[in-house]
């Protein structure tokens, strides 16, 4: 049995969406971050980094969201949530997957946790770090918007829905409270795209499973 160790509205939403799109048999295991259970010894044995998510699949214990997504795509090839291995489209799939996790998500983490990048008590410094991170994300959202326009939709990679869409949706919704710059929903391509994602039954199930309330994006 596949188990997804998750907490609502975190990066775990990405493999959660993928699992629902696959129609896979899996179990959700709540890791209550509000009680610091992601730092508890039992969880650290699964992921010594103390981060969410973790996926277990039989004997396999896997962390890092992008690795989990690739594993699910590769073990469920008939679902075609990733292009064929060795194809040019697969290479671009890798490129965007790594960009989403290493560039956009990493910068969003700086935005949400700016205090980690300054000395303790330096609230002015944390505010400056957060402002710079939001401006950097602004440029990255513009890049996503341009790629959607270039591809012609309806999905991020073009005509075919892929696991990239779970990534783009999740990270885009994290910008919903941006004030100094435009959130993803206000962009000409990302706004309608997010509504198309919200209409997918798998995404609706994930939002319900995680107990999230509107506004979602």
PDB file of C-alpha atoms in Angstrom, residues 8-154:
ATOM      1  CA  UNK A   8      -2.654  20.302   4.378  1.00  0.00           C
ATOM      2  CA  UNK A   9      -1.626  23.037   1.937  1.00  0.00           C
ATOM      3  CA  UNK A  10       2.037  22.052   1.920  1.00  0.00           C
ATOM      4  CA  UNK A  11       4.104  20.651  -0.956  1.00  0.00           C
ATOM      5  CA  UNK A  12       2.422  17.319  -0.166  1.00  0.00           C
ATOM      6  CA  UNK A  13      -0.525  18.624  -2.186  1.00  0.00           C
ATOM      7  CA  UNK A  14       1.498  17.955  -5.340  1.00  0.00           C
ATOM      8  CA  UNK A  15       1.807  14.151  -5.005  1.00  0.00           C
ATOM      9  CA  UNK A  16      -1.661  14.145  -3.432  1.00  0.00           C
ATOM     10  CA  UNK A  17      -3.077  15.527  -6.693  1.00  0.00           C
ATOM     11  CA  UNK A  18      -0.979  13.095  -8.742  1.00  0.00           C
ATOM     12  CA  UNK A  19      -2.242  10.130  -6.706  1.00  0.00           C
ATOM     13  CA  UNK A  20      -5.847  11.227  -7.192  1.00  0.00           C
ATOM     14  CA  UNK A  21      -5.303  11.712 -10.925  1.00  0.00           C
ATOM     15  CA  UNK A  22      -3.843   8.208 -11.111  1.00  0.00           C
ATOM     16  CA  UNK A  23      -6.759   6.691  -9.238  1.00  0.00           C
ATOM     17  CA  UNK A  24      -4.156   4.822  -7.196  1.00  0.00           C
ATOM     18  CA  UNK A  25      -4.905   2.935  -4.015  1.00  0.00           C
ATOM     19  CA  UNK A  26      -3.152   4.864  -1.250  1.00  0.00           C
ATOM     20  CA  UNK A  27      -3.477   5.949   2.361  1.00  0.00           C
ATOM     21  CA  UNK A  28      -3.025   9.476   3.703  1.00  0.00           C
ATOM     22  CA  UNK A  29      -1.023   9.762   6.917  1.00  0.00           C
ATOM     23  CA  UNK A  30      -1.365  13.139   8.607  1.00  0.00           C
ATOM     24  CA  UNK A  31       1.873  14.559  10.001  1.00  0.00           C
ATOM     25  CA  UNK A  32       0.611  17.272  12.341  1.00  0.00           C
ATOM     26  CA  UNK A  33       3.046  20.079  11.712  1.00  0.00           C
ATOM     27  CA  UNK A  34       1.184  22.290  14.205  1.00  0.00           C
ATOM     28  CA  UNK A  35       2.452  19.896  16.908  1.00  0.00           C
ATOM     29  CA  UNK A  36       5.936  19.627  15.337  1.00  0.00           C
ATOM     30  CA  UNK A  37       5.392  15.953  14.534  1.00  0.00           C
ATOM     31  CA  UNK A  38       7.519  16.415  11.402  1.00  0.00           C
ATOM     32  CA  UNK A  39      10.434  16.776  13.847  1.00  0.00           C
ATOM     33  CA  UNK A  40       9.485  13.723  15.940  1.00  0.00           C
ATOM     34  CA  UNK A  41      11.923  10.767  15.993  1.00  0.00           C
ATOM     35  CA  UNK A  42       9.537   8.419  14.147  1.00  0.00           C
ATOM     36  CA  UNK A  43       9.132  10.871  11.274  1.00  0.00           C
ATOM     37  CA  UNK A  44      12.825  11.751  11.168  1.00  0.00           C
ATOM     38  CA  UNK A  45      13.530   8.087  10.553  1.00  0.00           C
ATOM     39  CA  UNK A  46      11.546   8.483   7.328  1.00  0.00           C
ATOM     40  CA  UNK A  47      12.960  11.883   6.400  1.00  0.00           C
ATOM     41  CA  UNK A  48      15.977  13.094   8.379  1.00  0.00           C
ATOM     42  CA  UNK A  49      15.373  16.588   6.984  1.00  0.00           C
ATOM     43  CA  UNK A  50      12.095  16.834   8.900  1.00  0.00           C
ATOM     44  CA  UNK A  51      10.208  18.015   5.824  1.00  0.00           C
ATOM     45  CA  UNK A  52       6.851  17.052   4.313  1.00  0.00           C
ATOM     46  CA  UNK A  53       5.951  15.011   2.229  1.00  0.00           C
ATOM     47  CA  UNK A  54       7.214  11.460   2.467  1.00  0.00           C
ATOM     48  CA  UNK A  55       5.875   8.638   0.307  1.00  0.00           C
ATOM     49  CA  UNK A  56       6.221   4.999   1.261  1.00  0.00           C
ATOM     50  CA  UNK A  57       5.598   2.322  -1.338  1.00  0.00           C
ATOM     51  CA  UNK A  58       6.201  -1.130   0.085  1.00  0.00           C
ATOM     52  CA  UNK A  59       9.832  -1.167   1.212  1.00  0.00           C
ATOM     53  CA  UNK A  60      10.548   2.117  -0.538  1.00  0.00           C
ATOM     54  CA  UNK A  61      10.719   5.288   1.556  1.00  0.00           C
ATOM     55  CA  UNK A  62      10.982   8.402  -0.571  1.00  0.00           C
ATOM     56  CA  UNK A  63      11.237  12.094   0.197  1.00  0.00           C
ATOM     57  CA  UNK A  64      11.749  15.164  -2.018  1.00  0.00           C
ATOM     58  CA  UNK A  65       8.555  16.089  -3.824  1.00  0.00           C
ATOM     59  CA  UNK A  66       9.974  15.991  -7.350  1.00  0.00           C
ATOM     60  CA  UNK A  67      11.405  12.506  -6.751  1.00  0.00           C
ATOM     61  CA  UNK A  68       8.034  11.316  -5.456  1.00  0.00           C
ATOM     62  CA  UNK A  69       6.287  12.728  -8.537  1.00  0.00           C
ATOM     63  CA  UNK A  70       8.744  11.027 -10.906  1.00  0.00           C
ATOM     64  CA  UNK A  71       8.352   7.719  -9.065  1.00  0.00           C
ATOM     65  CA  UNK A  72       4.570   7.877  -9.377  1.00  0.00           C
ATOM     66  CA  UNK A  73       4.774   8.744 -13.073  1.00  0.00           C
ATOM     67  CA  UNK A  74       7.239   5.939 -13.765  1.00  0.00           C
ATOM     68  CA  UNK A  75       5.302   3.295 -11.822  1.00  0.00           C
ATOM     69  CA  UNK A  76       2.015   4.243 -13.507  1.00  0.00           C
ATOM     70  CA  UNK A  77       3.091   4.739 -17.149  1.00  0.00           C
ATOM     71  CA  UNK A  78      -0.356   4.023 -18.573  1.00  0.00           C
ATOM     72  CA  UNK A  79      -1.652   7.216 -16.953  1.00  0.00           C
ATOM     73  CA  UNK A  80       0.693   9.235 -19.203  1.00  0.00           C
ATOM     74  CA  UNK A  81       1.294  11.955 -16.609  1.00  0.00           C
ATOM     75  CA  UNK A  82       4.789  12.349 -18.047  1.00  0.00           C
ATOM     76  CA  UNK A  83       5.988  12.124 -21.653  1.00  0.00           C
ATOM     77  CA  UNK A  84       7.804   8.991 -22.860  1.00  0.00           C
ATOM     78  CA  UNK A  85      11.320   8.479 -21.493  1.00  0.00           C
ATOM     79  CA  UNK A  86      13.971   9.560 -23.970  1.00  0.00           C
ATOM     80  CA  UNK A  87      11.721  11.990 -25.839  1.00  0.00           C
ATOM     81  CA  UNK A  88      12.339  15.697 -26.212  1.00  0.00           C
ATOM     82  CA  UNK A  89       9.124  16.393 -24.357  1.00  0.00           C
ATOM     83  CA  UNK A  90      10.376  14.250 -21.467  1.00  0.00           C
ATOM     84  CA  UNK A  91      13.544  16.363 -21.346  1.00  0.00           C
ATOM     85  CA  UNK A  92      11.445  19.526 -21.097  1.00  0.00           C
ATOM     86  CA  UNK A  93       9.314  17.818 -18.439  1.00  0.00           C
ATOM     87  CA  UNK A  94      12.485  17.269 -16.386  1.00  0.00           C
ATOM     88  CA  UNK A  95      13.544  20.870 -16.965  1.00  0.00           C
ATOM     89  CA  UNK A  96      10.288  22.352 -15.715  1.00  0.00           C
ATOM     90  CA  UNK A  97      10.004  19.902 -12.834  1.00  0.00           C
ATOM     91  CA  UNK A  98      13.461  20.902 -11.587  1.00  0.00           C
ATOM     92  CA  UNK A  99      12.772  24.600 -12.161  1.00  0.00           C
ATOM     93  CA  UNK A 100       9.527  24.416 -10.213  1.00  0.00           C
ATOM     94  CA  UNK A 101      11.089  22.675  -7.228  1.00  0.00           C
ATOM     95  CA  UNK A 102      14.560  24.278  -7.200  1.00  0.00           C
ATOM     96  CA  UNK A 103      13.771  27.819  -8.350  1.00  0.00           C
ATOM     97  CA  UNK A 104      10.148  28.798  -7.780  1.00  0.00           C
ATOM     98  CA  UNK A 105       9.442  26.667  -4.708  1.00  0.00           C
ATOM     99  CA  UNK A 106      12.801  27.506  -3.142  1.00  0.00           C
ATOM    100  CA  UNK A 107      12.139  31.230  -3.533  1.00  0.00           C
ATOM    101  CA  UNK A 108       8.631  30.870  -2.135  1.00  0.00           C
ATOM    102  CA  UNK A 109      10.141  29.240   0.938  1.00  0.00           C
ATOM    103  CA  UNK A 110      12.325  32.321   1.427  1.00  0.00           C
ATOM    104  CA  UNK A 111       9.180  34.457   1.131  1.00  0.00           C
ATOM    105  CA  UNK A 112       7.284  32.435   3.753  1.00  0.00           C
ATOM    106  CA  UNK A 113      10.208  32.029   6.158  1.00  0.00           C
ATOM    107  CA  UNK A 114      12.381  35.149   5.777  1.00  0.00           C
ATOM    108  CA  UNK A 115      13.429  35.028   9.433  1.00  0.00           C
ATOM    109  CA  UNK A 116      15.574  31.990   8.597  1.00  0.00           C
ATOM    110  CA  UNK A 117      17.843  34.231   6.520  1.00  0.00           C
ATOM    111  CA  UNK A 118      18.612  36.930   9.081  1.00  0.00           C
ATOM    112  CA  UNK A 119      19.821  37.103  12.665  1.00  0.00           C
ATOM    113  CA  UNK A 120      17.273  36.355  15.364  1.00  0.00           C
ATOM    114  CA  UNK A 121      15.131  39.388  16.144  1.00  0.00           C
ATOM    115  CA  UNK A 122      16.027  41.258  12.951  1.00  0.00           C
ATOM    116  CA  UNK A 123      12.445  41.959  11.909  1.00  0.00           C
ATOM    117  CA  UNK A 124      13.401  44.743   9.506  1.00  0.00           C
ATOM    118  CA  UNK A 125      15.880  42.461   7.778  1.00  0.00           C
ATOM    119  CA  UNK A 126      13.287  39.687   7.542  1.00  0.00           C
ATOM    120  CA  UNK A 127      10.791  42.099   5.981  1.00  0.00           C
ATOM    121  CA  UNK A 128      13.396  43.161   3.418  1.00  0.00           C
ATOM    122  CA  UNK A 129      14.213  39.539   2.561  1.00  0.00           C
ATOM    123  CA  UNK A 130      10.517  38.788   2.147  1.00  0.00           C
ATOM    124  CA  UNK A 131       9.994  41.787  -0.138  1.00  0.00           C
ATOM    125  CA  UNK A 132      12.924  40.768  -2.335  1.00  0.00           C
ATOM    126  CA  UNK A 133      11.630  37.184  -2.497  1.00  0.00           C
ATOM    127  CA  UNK A 134       8.167  38.377  -3.557  1.00  0.00           C
ATOM    128  CA  UNK A 135       9.672  40.453  -6.356  1.00  0.00           C
ATOM    129  CA  UNK A 136      11.700  37.466  -7.549  1.00  0.00           C
ATOM    130  CA  UNK A 137       8.577  35.281  -7.530  1.00  0.00           C
ATOM    131  CA  UNK A 138       6.798  38.003  -9.517  1.00  0.00           C
ATOM    132  CA  UNK A 139       9.261  37.464 -12.353  1.00  0.00           C
ATOM    133  CA  UNK A 140       8.879  33.702 -12.135  1.00  0.00           C
ATOM    134  CA  UNK A 141       5.092  33.936 -12.348  1.00  0.00           C
ATOM    135  CA  UNK A 142       5.547  36.066 -15.464  1.00  0.00           C
ATOM    136  CA  UNK A 143       7.695  33.260 -16.879  1.00  0.00           C
ATOM    137  CA  UNK A 144       4.978  30.690 -16.166  1.00  0.00           C
ATOM    138  CA  UNK A 145       2.375  32.963 -17.719  1.00  0.00           C
ATOM    139  CA  UNK A 146       4.486  33.367 -20.851  1.00  0.00           C
ATOM    140  CA  UNK A 147       5.006  29.611 -21.134  1.00  0.00           C
ATOM    141  CA  UNK A 148       1.267  28.986 -20.906  1.00  0.00           C
ATOM    142  CA  UNK A 149       0.724  31.527 -23.679  1.00  0.00           C
ATOM    143  CA  UNK A 150       3.451  29.948 -25.825  1.00  0.00           C
ATOM    144  CA  UNK A 151       2.077  26.437 -25.377  1.00  0.00           C
ATOM    145  CA  UNK A 152      -1.474  27.501 -26.104  1.00  0.00           C
ATOM    146  CA  UNK A 153      -2.947  25.391 -23.288  1.00  0.00           C
ATOM    147  CA  UNK A 154      -5.152  24.247 -21.841  1.00  0.00           C
TER     148      UNK A 154
END
